[in-house]
Amino acid sequence: MLYDWLGIKLSVGTINNTLHESGAAAMPLEDEFAQEIINSELLHVDETSWMEHTTFLWLWVFSTNRVTAYWIATRSAELLENLLGDDFNGWLMSDGYTVYRKYLSRLRCWAHLLRKAKGLNESLNRDAQLFGQQTHDLLAVLIGAVRKARITPPDTPLSETYRLQLLLYQQMCIQMKTHEHKKTAALATEMLNDWTAIFQVLDQPHQPLTNNEAERALRHWVILRGICYGTRSENGTRVFAILISVIETCRKRNQSPWIYLAQVIASQRSGLPVPALPIVRVSE
C-alpha cells in the first residue's frame, strides 16, 4: 500500500522492527489501561481463541466507556484475578463463562441466551422446542419492558411486575435441567446458575442487555486472526496486544492513534516517560 500510493519501499524486516519498537515504547501503558479498567463503573469482557505459534491461548478484551484493552493469556481465572483483583467494584457484563461468577455485580448478555433459545426451538426434540420457544418469548417480553422502563421509569421494579412469570419459568428450568436432551439441560442449568446476573437488569433497566460492546471490539482482530493465524512469539503477542489496545482506545477517544504512537516512540527514544493516553476529544 505504501509503495502503490506513496512510492515508499519498506522491507518486511523494517515493518516488523517498527512494530516491535512501537510496542516496546507503549508497554508502560499497560498499567494505565489496568487502572482505567479497575475504576470503571461498567466493564464489558469477552474472549476468543488465539494461537501463539503452536500454543493455544485466548485474546481477552476489556471495554469501558474510556478504554478498550486487550490481553492474550490462557482461558482461566488468573488473568481476571491479576487484573481486577478485589479492587473492581463496577458492573461486569459478560457471557456465561464460569470464571465471571465471583463478581456479584454482574450482568449477563441476553443475545447469547436468545441464540441458544432459538437453536432449541429449531430442534427436532419437542420438549426442546417448547423450552426454547418459552425462553425466547419470555426474554422478548422482558426486553420490551426494559426498553420502555428506560423511557418511563416504572412505579414498581420489573422483577416484581413479572414475578409470577419468572417463578413459573424458573420451575420449568428446574424440570428441564435433568432432561435427556443435552442442550436443553445445558440451557436450563445455565439459566439457574446465572439467574441473578441474567435478570439483574430488571431492577437496573439503564444497564445494557447485551455484550455487543465487547464482541464488536473483537471483530476486527478475529478477521486478522484468520489472515495471519495469530502471533509467533511471546514478545510478538505482547506487542500485538498493547498496540491494538492503543489503537482502539485512541479511536474511542476520537484521537489519531498514529499521531499518539509517534509521540510515544519519540519519548522513548529521548528517554522520557511515555505520554499519558490522550484525553477524549468531543466530536464537532
CSV table of C-alpha atoms in Angstrom, one decimal:
chain,number,residue,atom,x,y,z
A,1,MET,CA,0.0,0.0,0.0
A,2,LEU,CA,2.8,2.4,0.9
A,3,TYR,CA,4.6,1.6,-2.4
A,4,ASP,CA,1.5,1.8,-4.6
A,5,TRP,CA,0.2,5.0,-3.0
A,6,LEU,CA,3.2,6.9,-1.8
A,7,GLY,CA,6.1,5.3,-3.7
A,8,ILE,CA,7.7,4.3,-0.3
A,9,LYS,CA,9.6,1.0,-0.3
A,10,LEU,CA,9.8,-0.8,3.1
A,11,SER,CA,11.1,-4.3,3.7
A,12,VAL,CA,9.2,-6.8,5.8
A,13,GLY,CA,12.0,-6.6,8.4
A,14,THR,CA,11.7,-2.8,8.7
A,15,ILE,CA,8.0,-3.1,9.2
A,16,ASN,CA,8.5,-5.8,11.8
A,17,ASN,CA,11.1,-3.8,13.6
A,18,THR,CA,8.8,-0.7,13.6
A,19,LEU,CA,6.0,-2.7,15.2
A,20,HIS,CA,8.2,-4.1,17.9
A,21,GLU,CA,9.7,-0.7,18.7
A,22,SER,CA,6.2,0.8,18.9
A,23,GLY,CA,5.0,-2.0,21.1
A,24,ALA,CA,8.0,-1.8,23.4
A,25,ALA,CA,7.6,2.0,23.7
A,26,ALA,CA,3.9,1.7,24.5
A,27,MET,CA,4.3,-1.2,27.0
A,28,PRO,CA,4.3,1.0,30.1
A,29,LEU,CA,0.7,1.9,29.2
A,30,GLU,CA,-0.5,-1.5,30.4
A,31,ASP,CA,-0.6,-0.1,34.0
A,32,GLU,CA,-2.8,2.9,32.8
A,33,PHE,CA,-5.1,0.6,31.0
A,34,ALA,CA,-5.4,-1.7,34.1
A,35,GLN,CA,-6.2,1.3,36.3
A,36,GLU,CA,-8.9,2.6,33.9
A,37,ILE,CA,-10.5,-0.8,33.9
A,38,ILE,CA,-10.5,-1.1,37.7
A,39,ASN,CA,-12.0,2.3,38.1
A,40,SER,CA,-14.8,1.8,35.5
A,41,GLU,CA,-18.4,1.7,36.5
A,42,LEU,CA,-19.3,-0.7,33.7
A,43,LEU,CA,-16.9,-3.2,32.2
A,44,HIS,CA,-17.6,-5.4,29.1
A,45,VAL,CA,-15.5,-8.5,29.0
A,46,ASP,CA,-15.2,-11.2,26.3
A,47,GLU,CA,-12.6,-13.6,24.9
A,48,THR,CA,-11.8,-15.6,21.7
A,49,SER,CA,-9.2,-18.2,20.8
A,50,TRP,CA,-5.7,-17.1,19.7
A,51,MET,CA,-2.7,-19.0,18.6
A,52,GLU,CA,0.9,-18.1,19.6
A,53,HIS,CA,2.9,-20.3,17.2
A,54,THR,CA,1.8,-23.7,18.5
A,55,THR,CA,0.4,-22.6,21.9
A,56,PHE,CA,-3.4,-22.3,22.2
A,57,LEU,CA,-4.3,-19.1,24.0
A,58,TRP,CA,-7.2,-16.6,24.3
A,59,LEU,CA,-7.5,-13.0,23.2
A,60,TRP,CA,-9.3,-11.1,26.0
A,61,VAL,CA,-11.0,-7.7,25.6
A,62,PHE,CA,-11.9,-5.3,28.4
A,63,SER,CA,-14.0,-2.4,27.2
A,64,THR,CA,-15.2,0.6,29.1
A,65,ASN,CA,-16.6,4.0,28.0
A,66,ARG,CA,-13.0,5.3,28.0
A,67,VAL,CA,-10.7,2.4,27.0
A,68,THR,CA,-10.6,-0.8,25.1
A,69,ALA,CA,-7.7,-3.0,26.3
A,70,TYR,CA,-6.6,-6.4,25.2
A,71,TRP,CA,-4.5,-9.2,26.8
A,72,ILE,CA,-3.6,-12.6,25.4
A,73,ALA,CA,-3.4,-15.3,28.0
A,74,THR,CA,-4.8,-18.7,29.0
A,75,ARG,CA,-8.6,-19.0,29.5
A,76,SER,CA,-8.6,-19.2,33.2
A,77,ALA,CA,-9.5,-17.0,36.2
A,78,GLU,CA,-5.8,-16.0,36.6
A,79,LEU,CA,-5.9,-13.0,34.3
A,80,LEU,CA,-9.1,-11.7,35.8
A,81,GLU,CA,-7.7,-12.0,39.3
A,82,ASN,CA,-4.5,-10.3,38.4
A,83,LEU,CA,-6.2,-7.5,36.6
A,84,LEU,CA,-9.3,-6.8,38.7
A,85,GLY,CA,-8.4,-8.4,42.0
A,86,ASP,CA,-10.6,-7.2,44.8
A,87,ASP,CA,-10.5,-3.6,43.7
A,88,PHE,CA,-13.1,-3.7,40.9
A,89,ASN,CA,-16.5,-2.6,42.2
A,90,GLY,CA,-18.3,-1.8,39.0
A,91,TRP,CA,-20.8,-3.8,36.9
A,92,LEU,CA,-19.3,-6.6,34.9
A,93,MET,CA,-21.1,-7.6,31.6
A,94,SER,CA,-20.1,-11.0,30.3
A,95,ASP,CA,-21.2,-14.3,28.8
A,96,GLY,CA,-21.8,-17.4,30.8
A,97,TYR,CA,-18.2,-18.4,31.3
A,98,THR,CA,-17.9,-19.6,35.0
A,99,VAL,CA,-14.8,-17.5,35.9
A,100,TYR,CA,-17.0,-14.4,35.9
A,101,ARG,CA,-19.4,-15.7,38.6
A,102,LYS,CA,-17.3,-14.5,41.5
A,103,TYR,CA,-18.3,-10.9,40.7
A,104,LEU,CA,-21.6,-10.1,42.4
A,105,SER,CA,-22.4,-7.0,40.4
A,106,ARG,CA,-22.6,-8.9,37.1
A,107,LEU,CA,-24.8,-8.7,34.0
A,108,ARG,CA,-25.4,-11.4,31.5
A,109,CYS,CA,-25.6,-11.0,27.8
A,110,TRP,CA,-29.1,-11.8,26.6
A,111,ALA,CA,-28.1,-12.1,23.0
A,112,HIS,CA,-26.3,-15.3,23.8
A,113,LEU,CA,-29.4,-16.7,25.6
A,114,LEU,CA,-31.7,-15.7,22.7
A,115,ARG,CA,-29.4,-17.5,20.2
A,116,LYS,CA,-29.4,-20.7,22.3
A,117,ALA,CA,-33.2,-20.5,22.8
A,118,LYS,CA,-33.7,-20.1,19.0
A,119,GLY,CA,-31.4,-23.1,18.5
A,120,LEU,CA,-33.6,-25.2,20.8
A,121,ASN,CA,-36.7,-24.0,19.1
A,122,GLU,CA,-35.4,-25.4,15.8
A,123,SER,CA,-34.5,-28.7,17.4
A,124,LEU,CA,-36.3,-32.0,16.5
A,125,ASN,CA,-37.0,-32.7,20.1
A,126,ARG,CA,-40.5,-31.5,21.1
A,127,ASP,CA,-39.5,-30.7,24.7
A,128,ALA,CA,-36.5,-28.7,23.5
A,129,GLN,CA,-38.7,-26.8,21.0
A,130,LEU,CA,-41.2,-25.9,23.8
A,131,PHE,CA,-38.5,-24.8,26.3
A,132,GLY,CA,-36.7,-22.8,23.6
A,133,GLN,CA,-39.8,-21.1,22.5
A,134,GLN,CA,-40.9,-20.2,26.0
A,135,THR,CA,-37.4,-18.9,26.9
A,136,HIS,CA,-37.3,-16.8,23.8
A,137,ASP,CA,-40.9,-15.5,24.4
A,138,LEU,CA,-40.1,-14.5,28.0
A,139,LEU,CA,-36.9,-12.8,27.1
A,140,ALA,CA,-38.6,-10.9,24.3
A,141,VAL,CA,-41.3,-9.6,26.6
A,142,LEU,CA,-38.8,-8.6,29.2
A,143,ILE,CA,-36.6,-6.8,26.6
A,144,GLY,CA,-39.6,-4.7,25.6
A,145,ALA,CA,-40.3,-3.9,29.3
A,146,VAL,CA,-36.7,-2.9,29.9
A,147,ARG,CA,-36.6,-0.6,26.9
A,148,LYS,CA,-39.9,1.0,28.0
A,149,ALA,CA,-38.6,1.5,31.5
A,150,ARG,CA,-35.6,3.4,30.2
A,151,ILE,CA,-38.0,6.0,28.8
A,152,THR,CA,-40.6,5.9,31.5
A,153,PRO,CA,-39.4,4.6,34.9
A,154,PRO,CA,-42.0,2.2,36.3
A,155,ASP,CA,-43.6,2.7,39.8
A,156,THR,CA,-42.5,-0.8,40.8
A,157,PRO,CA,-39.4,-2.8,39.8
A,158,LEU,CA,-39.8,-5.0,36.8
A,159,SER,CA,-38.7,-8.0,38.8
A,160,GLU,CA,-41.8,-7.6,40.9
A,161,THR,CA,-44.1,-6.9,38.0
A,162,TYR,CA,-43.1,-10.1,36.3
A,163,ARG,CA,-42.5,-12.1,39.5
A,164,LEU,CA,-45.1,-14.8,38.6
A,165,GLN,CA,-43.8,-15.3,35.1
A,166,LEU,CA,-40.3,-15.6,36.4
A,167,LEU,CA,-41.3,-18.1,39.1
A,168,LEU,CA,-43.1,-20.3,36.5
A,169,TYR,CA,-40.2,-20.1,34.2
A,170,GLN,CA,-37.8,-21.0,37.0
A,171,GLN,CA,-39.8,-24.0,37.8
A,172,MET,CA,-39.6,-25.1,34.2
A,173,CYS,CA,-35.8,-24.7,34.3
A,174,ILE,CA,-35.6,-26.9,37.3
A,175,GLN,CA,-37.6,-29.6,35.5
A,176,MET,CA,-35.5,-29.3,32.3
A,177,LYS,CA,-32.0,-29.3,33.9
A,178,THR,CA,-32.1,-33.1,34.1
A,179,HIS,CA,-33.7,-33.6,30.6
A,180,GLU,CA,-32.1,-36.2,28.4
A,181,HIS,CA,-31.7,-33.6,25.6
A,182,LYS,CA,-28.3,-32.3,26.4
A,183,LYS,CA,-28.6,-28.8,25.0
A,184,THR,CA,-32.0,-28.3,26.8
A,185,ALA,CA,-30.5,-29.4,30.1
A,186,ALA,CA,-27.5,-27.2,29.5
A,187,LEU,CA,-29.5,-24.0,28.9
A,188,ALA,CA,-31.8,-24.7,31.8
A,189,THR,CA,-28.8,-25.2,34.1
A,190,GLU,CA,-27.2,-22.0,32.7
A,191,MET,CA,-30.3,-20.0,33.4
A,192,LEU,CA,-30.5,-21.3,37.0
A,193,ASN,CA,-26.7,-20.8,37.7
A,194,ASP,CA,-26.8,-17.3,36.4
A,195,TRP,CA,-30.3,-16.4,37.4
A,196,THR,CA,-29.4,-13.2,39.4
A,197,ALA,CA,-27.0,-12.0,36.8
A,198,ILE,CA,-29.4,-12.6,33.9
A,199,PHE,CA,-32.4,-10.8,35.5
A,200,GLN,CA,-30.4,-8.1,37.3
A,201,VAL,CA,-31.3,-5.7,34.5
A,202,LEU,CA,-35.0,-5.8,35.5
A,203,ASP,CA,-34.0,-3.8,38.6
A,204,GLN,CA,-31.3,-1.9,36.7
A,205,PRO,CA,-33.0,-1.1,33.4
A,206,HIS,CA,-30.5,1.5,32.4
A,207,GLN,CA,-27.8,-1.2,32.2
A,208,PRO,CA,-27.1,-2.9,28.8
A,209,LEU,CA,-28.9,-6.1,27.8
A,210,THR,CA,-26.1,-7.4,25.6
A,211,ASN,CA,-22.3,-7.7,25.5
A,212,ASN,CA,-22.2,-6.3,21.9
A,213,GLU,CA,-19.6,-3.6,23.0
A,214,ALA,CA,-17.0,-6.3,23.7
A,215,GLU,CA,-18.0,-8.5,20.7
A,216,ARG,CA,-17.6,-5.6,18.3
A,217,ALA,CA,-14.2,-4.8,19.9
A,218,LEU,CA,-13.0,-8.4,19.0
A,219,ARG,CA,-14.5,-8.5,15.4
A,220,HIS,CA,-11.6,-6.8,13.5
A,221,TRP,CA,-9.0,-9.0,15.3
A,222,VAL,CA,-10.9,-12.2,14.7
A,223,ILE,CA,-10.7,-11.3,11.0
A,224,LEU,CA,-7.0,-10.6,11.3
A,225,ARG,CA,-6.6,-13.9,13.1
A,226,GLY,CA,-8.0,-15.7,10.0
A,227,ILE,CA,-5.4,-13.9,7.9
A,228,CYS,CA,-2.2,-14.2,10.0
A,229,TYR,CA,-3.1,-17.3,12.1
A,230,GLY,CA,-2.1,-15.5,15.3
A,231,THR,CA,1.3,-14.4,16.6
A,232,ARG,CA,4.6,-16.3,16.6
A,233,SER,CA,6.3,-15.5,19.9
A,234,GLU,CA,5.6,-14.3,23.4
A,235,ASN,CA,7.1,-10.9,22.7
A,236,GLY,CA,5.1,-10.6,19.5
A,237,THR,CA,2.0,-11.5,21.4
A,238,ARG,CA,2.6,-8.7,23.9
A,239,VAL,CA,3.4,-6.2,21.2
A,240,PHE,CA,0.2,-7.1,19.3
A,241,ALA,CA,-2.0,-6.7,22.4
A,242,ILE,CA,-0.6,-3.4,23.5
A,243,LEU,CA,-0.7,-1.8,20.0
A,244,ILE,CA,-4.3,-2.8,19.4
A,245,SER,CA,-5.2,-1.5,22.8
A,246,VAL,CA,-3.7,1.9,22.0
A,247,ILE,CA,-5.3,1.9,18.5
A,248,GLU,CA,-8.8,1.1,19.7
A,249,THR,CA,-8.6,3.4,22.8
A,250,CYS,CA,-7.5,6.3,20.7
A,251,ARG,CA,-10.3,5.8,18.3
A,252,LYS,CA,-12.8,5.6,21.2
A,253,ARG,CA,-11.5,8.9,22.4
A,254,ASN,CA,-11.7,10.5,18.9
A,255,GLN,CA,-7.9,10.8,18.7
A,256,SER,CA,-5.5,9.7,16.0
A,257,PRO,CA,-3.6,6.5,17.2
A,258,TRP,CA,-0.8,7.2,14.7
A,259,ILE,CA,-0.1,10.7,16.0
A,260,TYR,CA,-0.1,9.5,19.5
A,261,LEU,CA,2.1,6.5,18.8
A,262,ALA,CA,4.6,8.8,17.1
A,263,GLN,CA,4.7,10.8,20.4
A,264,VAL,CA,5.2,7.6,22.4
A,265,ILE,CA,8.1,6.5,20.2
A,266,ALA,CA,9.7,9.9,20.2
A,267,SER,CA,9.5,10.0,24.0
A,268,GLN,CA,11.0,6.5,24.3
A,269,ARG,CA,13.9,7.4,22.0
A,270,SER,CA,14.6,10.6,24.1
A,271,GLY,CA,14.5,8.6,27.4
A,272,LEU,CA,11.4,10.5,28.5
A,273,PRO,CA,8.3,8.9,30.2
A,274,VAL,CA,5.6,7.6,28.0
A,275,PRO,CA,2.9,10.3,27.5
A,276,ALA,CA,-0.5,9.5,29.0
A,277,LEU,CA,-3.3,8.3,26.8
A,278,PRO,CA,-4.9,11.2,25.0
A,279,ILE,CA,-8.0,12.8,26.5
A,280,VAL,CA,-11.4,12.3,25.0
A,281,ARG,CA,-12.0,14.7,22.1
A,282,VAL,CA,-15.6,15.8,21.7
A,283,SER,CA,-16.8,15.5,18.1
A,284,GLU,CA,-17.9,18.7,16.5
